[in-house]
Short mmCIF file of C-alpha atoms in Angstrom, two decimals:
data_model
loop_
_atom_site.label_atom_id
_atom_site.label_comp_id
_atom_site.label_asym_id
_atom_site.label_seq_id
_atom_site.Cartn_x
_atom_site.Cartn_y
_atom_site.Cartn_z
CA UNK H 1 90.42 27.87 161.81
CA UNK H 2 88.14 26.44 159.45
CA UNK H 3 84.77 25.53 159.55
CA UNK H 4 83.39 22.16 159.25
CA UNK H 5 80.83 23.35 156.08
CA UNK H 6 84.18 24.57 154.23
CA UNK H 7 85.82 21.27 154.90
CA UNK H 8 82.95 19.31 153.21
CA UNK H 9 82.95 21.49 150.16
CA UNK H 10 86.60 21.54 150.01
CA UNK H 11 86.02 17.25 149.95
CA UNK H 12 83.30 17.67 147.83
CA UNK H 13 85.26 19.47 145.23
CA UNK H 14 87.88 17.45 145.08
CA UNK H 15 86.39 13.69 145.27
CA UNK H 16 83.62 15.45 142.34
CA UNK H 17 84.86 13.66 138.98
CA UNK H 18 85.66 16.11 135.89
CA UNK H 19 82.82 16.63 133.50
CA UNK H 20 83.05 16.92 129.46
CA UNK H 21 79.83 18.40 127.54
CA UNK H 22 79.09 16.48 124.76
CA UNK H 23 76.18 18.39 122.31
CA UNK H 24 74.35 17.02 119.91
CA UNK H 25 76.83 18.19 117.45
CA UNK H 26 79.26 16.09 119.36
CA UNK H 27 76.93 13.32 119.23
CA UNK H 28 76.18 13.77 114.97
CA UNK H 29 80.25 13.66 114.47
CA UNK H 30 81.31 11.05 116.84
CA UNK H 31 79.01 8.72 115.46
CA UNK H 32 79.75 9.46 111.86
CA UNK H 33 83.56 8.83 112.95
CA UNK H 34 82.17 5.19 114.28
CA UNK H 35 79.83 4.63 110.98
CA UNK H 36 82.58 5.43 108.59
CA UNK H 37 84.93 3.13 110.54
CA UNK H 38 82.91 0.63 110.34
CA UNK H 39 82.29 1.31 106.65
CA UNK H 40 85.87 1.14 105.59
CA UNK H 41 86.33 -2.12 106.73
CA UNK H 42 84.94 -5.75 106.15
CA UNK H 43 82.32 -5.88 108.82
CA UNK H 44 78.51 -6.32 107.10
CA UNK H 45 76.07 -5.39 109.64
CA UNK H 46 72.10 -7.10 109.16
CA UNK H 47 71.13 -5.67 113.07
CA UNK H 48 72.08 -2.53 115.50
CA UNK H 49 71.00 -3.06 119.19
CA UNK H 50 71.17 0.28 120.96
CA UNK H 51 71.97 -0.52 124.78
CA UNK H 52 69.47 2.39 126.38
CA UNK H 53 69.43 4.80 127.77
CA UNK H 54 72.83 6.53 126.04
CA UNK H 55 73.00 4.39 123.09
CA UNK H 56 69.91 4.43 121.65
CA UNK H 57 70.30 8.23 119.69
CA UNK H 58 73.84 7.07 118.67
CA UNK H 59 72.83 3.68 117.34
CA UNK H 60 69.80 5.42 115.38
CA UNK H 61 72.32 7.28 113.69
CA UNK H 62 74.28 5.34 112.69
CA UNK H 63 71.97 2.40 111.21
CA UNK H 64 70.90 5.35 109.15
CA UNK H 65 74.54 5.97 108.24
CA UNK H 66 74.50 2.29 107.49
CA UNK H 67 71.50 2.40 105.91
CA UNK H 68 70.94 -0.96 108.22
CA UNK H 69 67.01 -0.81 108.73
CA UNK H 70 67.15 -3.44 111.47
CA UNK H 71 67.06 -1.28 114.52
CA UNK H 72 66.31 -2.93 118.55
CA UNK H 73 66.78 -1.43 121.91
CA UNK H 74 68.13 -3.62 124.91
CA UNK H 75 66.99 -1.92 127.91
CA UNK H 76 69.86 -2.21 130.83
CA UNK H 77 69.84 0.03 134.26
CA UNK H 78 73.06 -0.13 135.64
CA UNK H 79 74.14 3.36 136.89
CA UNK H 80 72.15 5.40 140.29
CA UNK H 81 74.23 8.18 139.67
CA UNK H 82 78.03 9.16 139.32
CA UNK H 83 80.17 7.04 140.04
CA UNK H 84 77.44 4.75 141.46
CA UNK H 85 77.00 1.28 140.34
CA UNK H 86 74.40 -1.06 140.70
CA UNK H 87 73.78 -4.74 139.59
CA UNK H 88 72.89 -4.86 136.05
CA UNK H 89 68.98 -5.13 135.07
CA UNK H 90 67.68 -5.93 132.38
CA UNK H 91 64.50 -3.81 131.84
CA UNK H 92 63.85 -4.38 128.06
CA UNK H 93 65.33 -7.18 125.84
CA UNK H 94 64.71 -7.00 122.26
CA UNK H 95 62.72 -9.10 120.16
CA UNK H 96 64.25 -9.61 116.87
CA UNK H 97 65.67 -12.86 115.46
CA UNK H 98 69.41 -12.43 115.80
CA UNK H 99 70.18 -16.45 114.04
CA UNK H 100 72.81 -15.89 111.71
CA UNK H 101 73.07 -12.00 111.68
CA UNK H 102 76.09 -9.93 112.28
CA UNK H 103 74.84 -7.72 115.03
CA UNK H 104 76.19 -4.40 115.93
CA UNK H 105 75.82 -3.57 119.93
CA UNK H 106 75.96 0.13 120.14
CA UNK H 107 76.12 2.53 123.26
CA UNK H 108 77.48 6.50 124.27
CA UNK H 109 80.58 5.48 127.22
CA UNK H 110 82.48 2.44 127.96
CA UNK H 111 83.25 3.04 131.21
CA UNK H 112 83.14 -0.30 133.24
CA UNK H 113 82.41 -2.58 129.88
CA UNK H 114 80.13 -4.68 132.37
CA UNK H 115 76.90 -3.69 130.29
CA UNK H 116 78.66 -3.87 126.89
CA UNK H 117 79.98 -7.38 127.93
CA UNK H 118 76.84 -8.49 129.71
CA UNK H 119 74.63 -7.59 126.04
CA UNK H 120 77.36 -9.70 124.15
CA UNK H 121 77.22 -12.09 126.33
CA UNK H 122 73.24 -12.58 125.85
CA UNK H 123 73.64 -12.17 122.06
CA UNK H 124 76.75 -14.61 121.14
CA UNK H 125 74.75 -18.08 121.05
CA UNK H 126 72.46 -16.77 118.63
CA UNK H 127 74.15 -14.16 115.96
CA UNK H 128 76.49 -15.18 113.38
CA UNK H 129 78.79 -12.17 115.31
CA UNK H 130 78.57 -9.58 117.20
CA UNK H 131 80.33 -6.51 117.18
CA UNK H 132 80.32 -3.31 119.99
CA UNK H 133 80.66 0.19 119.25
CA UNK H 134 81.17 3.43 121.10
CA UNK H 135 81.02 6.91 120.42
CA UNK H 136 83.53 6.91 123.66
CA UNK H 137 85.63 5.04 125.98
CA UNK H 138 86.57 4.72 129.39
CA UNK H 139 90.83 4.07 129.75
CA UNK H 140 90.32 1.79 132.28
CA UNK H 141 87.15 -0.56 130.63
CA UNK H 142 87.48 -3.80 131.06
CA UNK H 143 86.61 -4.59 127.24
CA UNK H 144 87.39 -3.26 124.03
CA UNK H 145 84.97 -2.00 121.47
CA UNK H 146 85.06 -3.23 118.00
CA UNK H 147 84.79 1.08 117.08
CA UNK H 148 84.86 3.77 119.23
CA UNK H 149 85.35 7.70 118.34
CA UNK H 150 87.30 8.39 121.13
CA UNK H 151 88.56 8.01 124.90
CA UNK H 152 87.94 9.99 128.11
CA UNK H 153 88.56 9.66 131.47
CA UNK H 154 86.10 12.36 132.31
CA UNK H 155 81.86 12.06 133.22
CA UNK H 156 80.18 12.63 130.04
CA UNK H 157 77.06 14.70 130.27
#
């Protein structure tokens, strides 16, 4: 007979979501996979609006693959922890004219797309376009990015 402590790990384990490691080397190439995407097509970008916390590195990399020197921060708290969801906040909007710019919304994950569509959402009245970018996504997002490196179905830490 088993004990009740075993059958909570054994729960534990199993309802405990898979995790990928991304480094920082992970981070330099999957973004230079989304800049040079973006480079080989049409799509002029005048702003980059990293969605903090997990976009703001990847954004900063790639506006200086972009060489685009227009660089905000749009401060959202959405996740308490994995695989736990809270209303989206909005903690720090930024202050830049976005009138007629084509604005690039970067962040790490797609997972839900809430934040991603809640940021173009705020942005669309005001920039000539807006674009999103990911260095991954989620399979089961609700929106699709405009560039993305990759897809996993895994928690990225």
């Amino acid at each position: 007979m088993s004990s009740g402590k075993e059958n909570m790990e054994t729960v534990y384990k199993e309802s405990r979501p898979q995790l990928q490691e991304i480094s920082w080397e992970d981070v330099m190439i999957l973004s230079s996979k989304v800049a040079k995407a973006i480079l080989s097509g049409s799509y002029r970008v005048d702003a980059i609006i990293g969605i903090s916390r997990g976009g703001i590195i990847p954004a900063r990399i790639i506006s200086d693959m972009l060489l685009v020197r227009d660089f905000y921060v749009y401060g959202i708290k959405y996740y308490s922890g994995i695989n736990e969801r809270d209303e989206i906040k909005v903690v720090q909007k930024p202050e830049g004219n976005f009138k007629n710019k084509n604005v690039l919304i970067v962040d790490d994950i797609i997972d839900s797309g809430k934040t991603m569509a809640f940021v173009k959402k705020e942005l669309e009245d005001e920039a000539a376009s807006v674009k999103l970018a990911a260095l991954l996504k989620k399979p089961w997002s609700e929106i699709e990015p405009d560039f993305c490196a990759g897809i996993t179905d895994k928690w990225v830490v």
